[in-house]
């Protein structure tokens, strides 16, 4: 079985899809897939589907949804499978679990590659760091579970994954900046800062990329526009780190020209106190 949640929900067994068309069984499959091999308690499954006000028939209906998923699973597995659908979508005391290896779900491949990227970052290997982060991000096919109606539990999971994705993008860009790929990053960073107009880390990165590409005036204009938005929208000045980065650009600080060095830190923290 191969399940993908980093984009539209996909679940295949022997090349055949087992993703149900109905919304609530899709929610169940998604939640179980995020935690392979782990029992998801019945109350958690109910909260995902019905929130805090489940109907009186909730338990019976949940069991019906599980049965529907097992039927689809059994059909895809075929009659000659060594184990039945009940051995994959397993009933345990108080809940259910999907008995498949973690690497059968794309999110766990993603998290493994992120860990490898972070390890390479900490060891100072920017080349491997950038490659691992890029491989992790390549697993995404769109927003997480974009075609699944999410309840309160999946909503939290989707927010966590999307935040992790953004952090991974930022870390990969850090590694690329240390490798001297500043000119290649400008277009990507311009799009990212447009999507995240108050994200100081991304703005610091586009400022550095522009500065190192000989576009000091444009880099300073990025700061000016961000500062204006922060003051107008939030009533705050940019962070001390970003202010120091701005001052360093005005002073043409030679440290800004360093493409790689012993400091294992993000671009945003280059001028941290």
PDB file of C-alpha atoms in Angstrom:
ATOM      1  CA  UNK A   1       0.000   0.000   0.000  1.00  0.00           C
ATOM      2  CA  UNK A   2       1.162   3.506  -0.846  1.00  0.00           C
ATOM      3  CA  UNK A   3      -0.623   6.532   0.635  1.00  0.00           C
ATOM      4  CA  UNK A   4      -0.006  10.173  -0.221  1.00  0.00           C
ATOM      5  CA  UNK A   5      -1.346  13.045   1.870  1.00  0.00           C
ATOM      6  CA  UNK A   6       1.016  15.838   0.752  1.00  0.00           C
ATOM      7  CA  UNK A   7      -1.437  17.058  -1.866  1.00  0.00           C
ATOM      8  CA  UNK A   8      -4.654  15.327  -2.958  1.00  0.00           C
ATOM      9  CA  UNK A   9      -5.355  12.143  -0.980  1.00  0.00           C
ATOM     10  CA  UNK A  10      -4.105   9.062  -2.795  1.00  0.00           C
ATOM     11  CA  UNK A  11      -4.118   5.474  -1.525  1.00  0.00           C
ATOM     12  CA  UNK A  12      -3.247   2.575  -3.808  1.00  0.00           C
ATOM     13  CA  UNK A  13      -3.016  -1.169  -3.346  1.00  0.00           C
ATOM     14  CA  UNK A  14      -1.667  -3.229  -6.265  1.00  0.00           C
ATOM     15  CA  UNK A  15      -2.117  -0.189  -8.506  1.00  0.00           C
ATOM     16  CA  UNK A  16      -5.790   0.240  -7.611  1.00  0.00           C
ATOM     17  CA  UNK A  17      -7.182   3.185  -5.665  1.00  0.00           C
ATOM     18  CA  UNK A  18      -8.941   2.526  -2.367  1.00  0.00           C
ATOM     19  CA  UNK A  19      -9.842   6.169  -1.728  1.00  0.00           C
ATOM     20  CA  UNK A  20     -13.590   6.399  -1.057  1.00  0.00           C
ATOM     21  CA  UNK A  21     -15.700   9.055  -2.756  1.00  0.00           C
ATOM     22  CA  UNK A  22     -17.734   9.913   0.351  1.00  0.00           C
ATOM     23  CA  UNK A  23     -16.333  12.675   2.549  1.00  0.00           C
ATOM     24  CA  UNK A  24     -16.369  11.113   6.014  1.00  0.00           C
ATOM     25  CA  UNK A  25     -14.660   7.823   5.055  1.00  0.00           C
ATOM     26  CA  UNK A  26     -11.996   9.953   3.316  1.00  0.00           C
ATOM     27  CA  UNK A  27     -11.441  11.774   6.608  1.00  0.00           C
ATOM     28  CA  UNK A  28     -11.064   8.471   8.441  1.00  0.00           C
ATOM     29  CA  UNK A  29      -8.566   7.097   5.934  1.00  0.00           C
ATOM     30  CA  UNK A  30      -6.560  10.337   6.052  1.00  0.00           C
ATOM     31  CA  UNK A  31      -6.327  10.388   9.833  1.00  0.00           C
ATOM     32  CA  UNK A  32      -5.399   6.709  10.087  1.00  0.00           C
ATOM     33  CA  UNK A  33      -2.773   7.164   7.345  1.00  0.00           C
ATOM     34  CA  UNK A  34      -1.017   9.958   9.238  1.00  0.00           C
ATOM     35  CA  UNK A  35      -0.297   7.534  12.093  1.00  0.00           C
ATOM     36  CA  UNK A  36       0.441   4.113  10.560  1.00  0.00           C
ATOM     37  CA  UNK A  37       0.807   1.366  13.131  1.00  0.00           C
ATOM     38  CA  UNK A  38      -0.716   3.519  15.858  1.00  0.00           C
ATOM     39  CA  UNK A  39      -4.157   3.041  17.386  1.00  0.00           C
ATOM     40  CA  UNK A  40      -6.438   6.036  16.831  1.00  0.00           C
ATOM     41  CA  UNK A  41      -9.050   6.022  19.625  1.00  0.00           C
ATOM     42  CA  UNK A  42     -12.716   5.933  18.653  1.00  0.00           C
ATOM     43  CA  UNK A  43     -13.445   9.279  20.412  1.00  0.00           C
ATOM     44  CA  UNK A  44     -10.701  10.942  18.323  1.00  0.00           C
ATOM     45  CA  UNK A  45     -12.157   9.533  15.105  1.00  0.00           C
ATOM     46  CA  UNK A  46     -15.621  10.691  16.134  1.00  0.00           C
ATOM     47  CA  UNK A  47     -14.371  14.182  16.959  1.00  0.00           C
ATOM     48  CA  UNK A  48     -12.753  14.438  13.550  1.00  0.00           C
ATOM     49  CA  UNK A  49     -15.989  13.493  11.778  1.00  0.00           C
ATOM     50  CA  UNK A  50     -18.631  15.148  13.938  1.00  0.00           C
ATOM     51  CA  UNK A  51     -16.802  17.637  16.139  1.00  0.00           C
ATOM     52  CA  UNK A  52     -18.030  17.982  19.702  1.00  0.00           C
ATOM     53  CA  UNK A  53     -21.647  17.006  18.939  1.00  0.00           C
ATOM     54  CA  UNK A  54     -21.697  13.454  17.515  1.00  0.00           C
ATOM     55  CA  UNK A  55     -25.137  11.953  16.796  1.00  0.00           C
ATOM     56  CA  UNK A  56     -26.482   9.083  18.891  1.00  0.00           C
ATOM     57  CA  UNK A  57     -25.766   6.731  16.000  1.00  0.00           C
ATOM     58  CA  UNK A  58     -22.113   7.855  15.770  1.00  0.00           C
ATOM     59  CA  UNK A  59     -20.536   4.571  16.862  1.00  0.00           C
ATOM     60  CA  UNK A  60     -22.656   2.482  14.494  1.00  0.00           C
ATOM     61  CA  UNK A  61     -22.013   4.897  11.633  1.00  0.00           C
ATOM     62  CA  UNK A  62     -18.264   4.875  12.328  1.00  0.00           C
ATOM     63  CA  UNK A  63     -18.251   1.079  12.205  1.00  0.00           C
ATOM     64  CA  UNK A  64     -20.072   1.269   8.862  1.00  0.00           C
ATOM     65  CA  UNK A  65     -17.408   3.587   7.471  1.00  0.00           C
ATOM     66  CA  UNK A  66     -14.666   1.203   8.655  1.00  0.00           C
ATOM     67  CA  UNK A  67     -16.489  -1.674   6.961  1.00  0.00           C
ATOM     68  CA  UNK A  68     -16.693   0.315   3.716  1.00  0.00           C
ATOM     69  CA  UNK A  69     -12.961   1.027   3.831  1.00  0.00           C
ATOM     70  CA  UNK A  70     -12.214  -2.662   4.455  1.00  0.00           C
ATOM     71  CA  UNK A  71     -14.356  -3.665   1.485  1.00  0.00           C
ATOM     72  CA  UNK A  72     -12.446  -1.342  -0.826  1.00  0.00           C
ATOM     73  CA  UNK A  73      -9.174  -2.587   0.643  1.00  0.00           C
ATOM     74  CA  UNK A  74     -10.165  -6.235   0.260  1.00  0.00           C
ATOM     75  CA  UNK A  75     -11.200  -5.740  -3.370  1.00  0.00           C
ATOM     76  CA  UNK A  76      -7.856  -4.103  -4.202  1.00  0.00           C
ATOM     77  CA  UNK A  77      -5.862  -6.757  -2.334  1.00  0.00           C
ATOM     78  CA  UNK A  78      -7.581  -9.583  -4.203  1.00  0.00           C
ATOM     79  CA  UNK A  79      -8.518 -13.072  -3.036  1.00  0.00           C
ATOM     80  CA  UNK A  80      -4.946 -14.384  -3.090  1.00  0.00           C
ATOM     81  CA  UNK A  81      -3.556 -11.853  -0.606  1.00  0.00           C
ATOM     82  CA  UNK A  82      -1.784 -13.557   2.343  1.00  0.00           C
ATOM     83  CA  UNK A  83      -3.739 -11.473   4.852  1.00  0.00           C
ATOM     84  CA  UNK A  84      -7.216 -10.029   4.720  1.00  0.00           C
ATOM     85  CA  UNK A  85      -8.382  -6.432   4.929  1.00  0.00           C
ATOM     86  CA  UNK A  86      -8.907  -6.876   8.675  1.00  0.00           C
ATOM     87  CA  UNK A  87      -5.163  -7.480   9.021  1.00  0.00           C
ATOM     88  CA  UNK A  88      -4.449  -4.093   7.439  1.00  0.00           C
ATOM     89  CA  UNK A  89      -7.269  -1.964   8.859  1.00  0.00           C
ATOM     90  CA  UNK A  90      -7.163  -3.464  12.315  1.00  0.00           C
ATOM     91  CA  UNK A  91      -9.620  -3.250  15.209  1.00  0.00           C
ATOM     92  CA  UNK A  92      -7.975  -2.749  18.595  1.00  0.00           C
ATOM     93  CA  UNK A  93      -9.478  -2.183  22.003  1.00  0.00           C
ATOM     94  CA  UNK A  94     -10.883   1.323  21.897  1.00  0.00           C
ATOM     95  CA  UNK A  95      -9.851   2.194  18.363  1.00  0.00           C
ATOM     96  CA  UNK A  96      -8.508   1.315  14.933  1.00  0.00           C
ATOM     97  CA  UNK A  97      -5.119   1.326  13.250  1.00  0.00           C
ATOM     98  CA  UNK A  98      -3.703   1.053   9.762  1.00  0.00           C
ATOM     99  CA  UNK A  99      -1.103  -1.721   9.887  1.00  0.00           C
ATOM    100  CA  UNK A 100       1.330  -0.574   7.213  1.00  0.00           C
ATOM    101  CA  UNK A 101       5.006   0.478   7.342  1.00  0.00           C
ATOM    102  CA  UNK A 102       5.674   4.161   7.977  1.00  0.00           C
ATOM    103  CA  UNK A 103       7.510   4.463   4.657  1.00  0.00           C
ATOM    104  CA  UNK A 104       4.252   3.537   2.940  1.00  0.00           C
ATOM    105  CA  UNK A 105       3.027   7.094   3.625  1.00  0.00           C
ATOM    106  CA  UNK A 106       4.671  10.060   1.898  1.00  0.00           C
ATOM    107  CA  UNK A 107       4.602  12.293   4.982  1.00  0.00           C
ATOM    108  CA  UNK A 108       7.003   9.969   6.777  1.00  0.00           C
ATOM    109  CA  UNK A 109       9.404  10.017   3.793  1.00  0.00           C
ATOM    110  CA  UNK A 110       9.164  13.803   3.919  1.00  0.00           C
ATOM    111  CA  UNK A 111       9.953  13.971   7.635  1.00  0.00           C
ATOM    112  CA  UNK A 112      12.893  11.556   7.256  1.00  0.00           C
ATOM    113  CA  UNK A 113      14.423  13.684   4.485  1.00  0.00           C
ATOM    114  CA  UNK A 114      13.930  16.831   6.588  1.00  0.00           C
ATOM    115  CA  UNK A 115      15.796  15.196   9.478  1.00  0.00           C
ATOM    116  CA  UNK A 116      18.622  14.233   7.124  1.00  0.00           C
ATOM    117  CA  UNK A 117      18.724  17.804   5.810  1.00  0.00           C
ATOM    118  CA  UNK A 118      18.915  19.205   9.316  1.00  0.00           C
ATOM    119  CA  UNK A 119      21.703  16.787  10.212  1.00  0.00           C
ATOM    120  CA  UNK A 120      23.679  17.896   7.139  1.00  0.00           C
ATOM    121  CA  UNK A 121      23.037  21.537   8.076  1.00  0.00           C
ATOM    122  CA  UNK A 122      24.413  20.978  11.569  1.00  0.00           C
ATOM    123  CA  UNK A 123      27.510  19.258  10.165  1.00  0.00           C
ATOM    124  CA  UNK A 124      28.106  22.159   7.780  1.00  0.00           C
ATOM    125  CA  UNK A 125      27.454  20.227   4.547  1.00  0.00           C
ATOM    126  CA  UNK A 126      25.377  22.755   2.603  1.00  0.00           C
ATOM    127  CA  UNK A 127      25.387  20.662  -0.583  1.00  0.00           C
ATOM    128  CA  UNK A 128      23.765  17.623   1.061  1.00  0.00           C
ATOM    129  CA  UNK A 129      21.547  19.866   3.173  1.00  0.00           C
ATOM    130  CA  UNK A 130      20.064  21.601   0.116  1.00  0.00           C
ATOM    131  CA  UNK A 131      19.647  18.287  -1.727  1.00  0.00           C
ATOM    132  CA  UNK A 132      17.800  16.597   1.148  1.00  0.00           C
ATOM    133  CA  UNK A 133      15.488  19.553   1.704  1.00  0.00           C
ATOM    134  CA  UNK A 134      14.784  19.757  -2.024  1.00  0.00           C
ATOM    135  CA  UNK A 135      13.962  16.046  -2.160  1.00  0.00           C
ATOM    136  CA  UNK A 136      11.613  16.471   0.808  1.00  0.00           C
ATOM    137  CA  UNK A 137       9.798  19.371  -0.856  1.00  0.00           C
ATOM    138  CA  UNK A 138       9.534  17.469  -4.153  1.00  0.00           C
ATOM    139  CA  UNK A 139       7.183  15.027  -2.415  1.00  0.00           C
ATOM    140  CA  UNK A 140       4.542  17.745  -2.132  1.00  0.00           C
ATOM    141  CA  UNK A 141       1.931  17.741  -4.923  1.00  0.00           C
ATOM    142  CA  UNK A 142      -0.112  20.639  -3.551  1.00  0.00           C
ATOM    143  CA  UNK A 143      -1.532  21.698  -0.178  1.00  0.00           C
ATOM    144  CA  UNK A 144      -1.822  18.784   2.254  1.00  0.00           C
ATOM    145  CA  UNK A 145      -5.088  16.833   1.903  1.00  0.00           C
ATOM    146  CA  UNK A 146      -6.367  19.513  -0.441  1.00  0.00           C
ATOM    147  CA  UNK A 147      -9.327  17.401  -1.596  1.00  0.00           C
ATOM    148  CA  UNK A 148     -10.404  16.188   1.859  1.00  0.00           C
ATOM    149  CA  UNK A 149     -12.927  18.022   4.019  1.00  0.00           C
ATOM    150  CA  UNK A 150     -11.040  18.252   7.291  1.00  0.00           C
ATOM    151  CA  UNK A 151     -12.481  18.256  10.798  1.00  0.00           C
ATOM    152  CA  UNK A 152     -10.840  19.626  13.958  1.00  0.00           C
ATOM    153  CA  UNK A 153      -8.161  16.913  14.238  1.00  0.00           C
ATOM    154  CA  UNK A 154      -7.073  16.901  10.601  1.00  0.00           C
ATOM    155  CA  UNK A 155      -7.203  20.696  10.534  1.00  0.00           C
ATOM    156  CA  UNK A 156      -4.453  20.799  13.166  1.00  0.00           C
ATOM    157  CA  UNK A 157      -2.425  18.195  11.252  1.00  0.00           C
ATOM    158  CA  UNK A 158      -2.734  20.111   7.983  1.00  0.00           C
ATOM    159  CA  UNK A 159      -1.639  23.369   9.657  1.00  0.00           C
ATOM    160  CA  UNK A 160       1.342  21.570  11.202  1.00  0.00           C
ATOM    161  CA  UNK A 161       2.385  20.104   7.846  1.00  0.00           C
ATOM    162  CA  UNK A 162       2.002  23.387   5.986  1.00  0.00           C
ATOM    163  CA  UNK A 163       4.071  25.215   8.605  1.00  0.00           C
ATOM    164  CA  UNK A 164       6.722  22.490   8.368  1.00  0.00           C
ATOM    165  CA  UNK A 165       6.738  22.882   4.598  1.00  0.00           C
ATOM    166  CA  UNK A 166       7.360  26.629   4.843  1.00  0.00           C
ATOM    167  CA  UNK A 167      10.170  26.139   7.377  1.00  0.00           C
ATOM    168  CA  UNK A 168      11.762  23.536   5.099  1.00  0.00           C
ATOM    169  CA  UNK A 169      11.581  25.915   2.144  1.00  0.00           C
ATOM    170  CA  UNK A 170      13.282  28.601   4.236  1.00  0.00           C
ATOM    171  CA  UNK A 171      16.024  26.194   5.360  1.00  0.00           C
ATOM    172  CA  UNK A 172      16.623  24.975   1.816  1.00  0.00           C
ATOM    173  CA  UNK A 173      16.987  28.567   0.639  1.00  0.00           C
ATOM    174  CA  UNK A 174      19.483  29.183   3.448  1.00  0.00           C
ATOM    175  CA  UNK A 175      21.571  26.287   2.191  1.00  0.00           C
ATOM    176  CA  UNK A 176      21.331  27.527  -1.408  1.00  0.00           C
ATOM    177  CA  UNK A 177      22.428  31.014  -0.336  1.00  0.00           C
ATOM    178  CA  UNK A 178      25.492  29.525   1.361  1.00  0.00           C
ATOM    179  CA  UNK A 179      26.254  27.736  -1.917  1.00  0.00           C
ATOM    180  CA  UNK A 180      26.211  31.036  -3.825  1.00  0.00           C
ATOM    181  CA  UNK A 181      22.942  30.446  -5.681  1.00  0.00           C
ATOM    182  CA  UNK A 182      21.599  33.902  -4.859  1.00  0.00           C
ATOM    183  CA  UNK A 183      20.733  34.916  -8.441  1.00  0.00           C
ATOM    184  CA  UNK A 184      18.770  31.695  -8.993  1.00  0.00           C
ATOM    185  CA  UNK A 185      16.688  32.315  -5.868  1.00  0.00           C
ATOM    186  CA  UNK A 186      15.382  35.793  -6.610  1.00  0.00           C
ATOM    187  CA  UNK A 187      12.306  34.745  -8.616  1.00  0.00           C
ATOM    188  CA  UNK A 188      11.305  32.086  -6.080  1.00  0.00           C
ATOM    189  CA  UNK A 189      11.789  34.434  -3.146  1.00  0.00           C
ATOM    190  CA  UNK A 190       9.846  37.213  -4.861  1.00  0.00           C
ATOM    191  CA  UNK A 191       6.882  34.852  -5.169  1.00  0.00           C
ATOM    192  CA  UNK A 192       7.249  33.606  -1.578  1.00  0.00           C
ATOM    193  CA  UNK A 193       7.357  37.110  -0.090  1.00  0.00           C
ATOM    194  CA  UNK A 194       4.268  38.034  -2.105  1.00  0.00           C
ATOM    195  CA  UNK A 195       2.460  35.038  -0.591  1.00  0.00           C
ATOM    196  CA  UNK A 196       3.781  35.781   2.904  1.00  0.00           C
ATOM    197  CA  UNK A 197       3.921  39.578   3.042  1.00  0.00           C
ATOM    198  CA  UNK A 198       4.830  39.766   6.742  1.00  0.00           C
ATOM    199  CA  UNK A 199       7.328  36.876   6.929  1.00  0.00           C
ATOM    200  CA  UNK A 200      10.585  38.500   8.030  1.00  0.00           C
ATOM    201  CA  UNK A 201      12.770  35.439   7.414  1.00  0.00           C
ATOM    202  CA  UNK A 202      11.807  35.205   3.741  1.00  0.00           C
ATOM    203  CA  UNK A 203      12.197  38.957   3.310  1.00  0.00           C
ATOM    204  CA  UNK A 204      15.694  38.805   4.806  1.00  0.00           C
ATOM    205  CA  UNK A 205      16.558  36.078   2.344  1.00  0.00           C
ATOM    206  CA  UNK A 206      15.348  37.978  -0.711  1.00  0.00           C
ATOM    207  CA  UNK A 207      17.230  41.042   0.550  1.00  0.00           C
ATOM    208  CA  UNK A 208      20.465  39.023   0.768  1.00  0.00           C
ATOM    209  CA  UNK A 209      19.881  37.389  -2.628  1.00  0.00           C
ATOM    210  CA  UNK A 210      19.299  40.782  -4.263  1.00  0.00           C
ATOM    211  CA  UNK A 211      22.248  42.401  -2.492  1.00  0.00           C
ATOM    212  CA  UNK A 212      24.636  39.640  -3.561  1.00  0.00           C
ATOM    213  CA  UNK A 213      23.326  39.960  -7.121  1.00  0.00           C
ATOM    214  CA  UNK A 214      24.391  43.609  -7.233  1.00  0.00           C
ATOM    215  CA  UNK A 215      20.900  44.983  -6.607  1.00  0.00           C
ATOM    216  CA  UNK A 216      21.445  46.847  -3.348  1.00  0.00           C
ATOM    217  CA  UNK A 217      18.779  49.487  -4.050  1.00  0.00           C
ATOM    218  CA  UNK A 218      16.123  46.828  -4.687  1.00  0.00           C
ATOM    219  CA  UNK A 219      17.137  44.983  -1.527  1.00  0.00           C
ATOM    220  CA  UNK A 220      16.738  48.166   0.511  1.00  0.00           C
ATOM    221  CA  UNK A 221      13.352  48.791  -1.109  1.00  0.00           C
ATOM    222  CA  UNK A 222      12.183  45.348   0.030  1.00  0.00           C
ATOM    223  CA  UNK A 223      12.980  46.407   3.596  1.00  0.00           C
ATOM    224  CA  UNK A 224      11.226  49.755   3.177  1.00  0.00           C
ATOM    225  CA  UNK A 225       8.016  48.138   1.907  1.00  0.00           C
ATOM    226  CA  UNK A 226       8.038  45.423   4.588  1.00  0.00           C
ATOM    227  CA  UNK A 227       8.563  48.018   7.316  1.00  0.00           C
ATOM    228  CA  UNK A 228       5.649  50.029   5.979  1.00  0.00           C
ATOM    229  CA  UNK A 229       3.357  46.993   6.044  1.00  0.00           C
ATOM    230  CA  UNK A 230       4.380  45.995   9.575  1.00  0.00           C
ATOM    231  CA  UNK A 231       3.794  49.510  10.897  1.00  0.00           C
ATOM    232  CA  UNK A 232       0.486  49.928   9.067  1.00  0.00           C
ATOM    233  CA  UNK A 233      -0.944  46.472   9.747  1.00  0.00           C
ATOM    234  CA  UNK A 234       0.506  45.618  13.163  1.00  0.00           C
ATOM    235  CA  UNK A 235       1.870  48.843  14.569  1.00  0.00           C
ATOM    236  CA  UNK A 236       5.347  47.339  15.042  1.00  0.00           C
ATOM    237  CA  UNK A 237       8.828  47.919  13.664  1.00  0.00           C
ATOM    238  CA  UNK A 238      10.800  45.103  12.005  1.00  0.00           C
ATOM    239  CA  UNK A 239      12.691  42.829  14.368  1.00  0.00           C
ATOM    240  CA  UNK A 240      16.153  43.837  15.640  1.00  0.00           C
ATOM    241  CA  UNK A 241      17.764  41.173  13.413  1.00  0.00           C
ATOM    242  CA  UNK A 242      16.146  42.591  10.286  1.00  0.00           C
ATOM    243  CA  UNK A 243      17.010  46.147  11.294  1.00  0.00           C
ATOM    244  CA  UNK A 244      20.661  45.121  11.716  1.00  0.00           C
ATOM    245  CA  UNK A 245      20.617  43.405   8.314  1.00  0.00           C
ATOM    246  CA  UNK A 246      19.258  46.627   6.809  1.00  0.00           C
ATOM    247  CA  UNK A 247      21.989  48.674   8.482  1.00  0.00           C
ATOM    248  CA  UNK A 248      24.635  46.220   7.276  1.00  0.00           C
ATOM    249  CA  UNK A 249      23.465  46.717   3.700  1.00  0.00           C
ATOM    250  CA  UNK A 250      23.576  50.495   4.081  1.00  0.00           C
ATOM    251  CA  UNK A 251      27.130  50.171   5.431  1.00  0.00           C
ATOM    252  CA  UNK A 252      28.136  47.622   2.748  1.00  0.00           C
ATOM    253  CA  UNK A 253      29.225  45.201   5.465  1.00  0.00           C
ATOM    254  CA  UNK A 254      31.684  42.660   3.955  1.00  0.00           C
ATOM    255  CA  UNK A 255      30.099  39.911   6.044  1.00  0.00           C
ATOM    256  CA  UNK A 256      27.150  40.018   3.644  1.00  0.00           C
ATOM    257  CA  UNK A 257      29.389  38.828   0.836  1.00  0.00           C
ATOM    258  CA  UNK A 258      30.345  35.616   2.628  1.00  0.00           C
ATOM    259  CA  UNK A 259      28.721  32.744   0.752  1.00  0.00           C
ATOM    260  CA  UNK A 260      29.619  30.042   3.240  1.00  0.00           C
ATOM    261  CA  UNK A 261      31.306  29.988   6.588  1.00  0.00           C
ATOM    262  CA  UNK A 262      31.659  28.215   9.895  1.00  0.00           C
ATOM    263  CA  UNK A 263      28.521  29.788  11.396  1.00  0.00           C
ATOM    264  CA  UNK A 264      25.705  27.301  11.046  1.00  0.00           C
ATOM    265  CA  UNK A 265      22.820  29.698  11.193  1.00  0.00           C
ATOM    266  CA  UNK A 266      19.983  30.987   9.067  1.00  0.00           C
ATOM    267  CA  UNK A 267      20.206  34.081   6.928  1.00  0.00           C
ATOM    268  CA  UNK A 268      17.658  35.741   9.185  1.00  0.00           C
ATOM    269  CA  UNK A 269      19.933  35.230  12.203  1.00  0.00           C
ATOM    270  CA  UNK A 270      23.064  36.552  10.463  1.00  0.00           C
ATOM    271  CA  UNK A 271      22.848  39.732  12.538  1.00  0.00           C
ATOM    272  CA  UNK A 272      21.236  38.288  15.656  1.00  0.00           C
ATOM    273  CA  UNK A 273      22.438  39.754  18.918  1.00  0.00           C
TER     274      UNK A 273
END
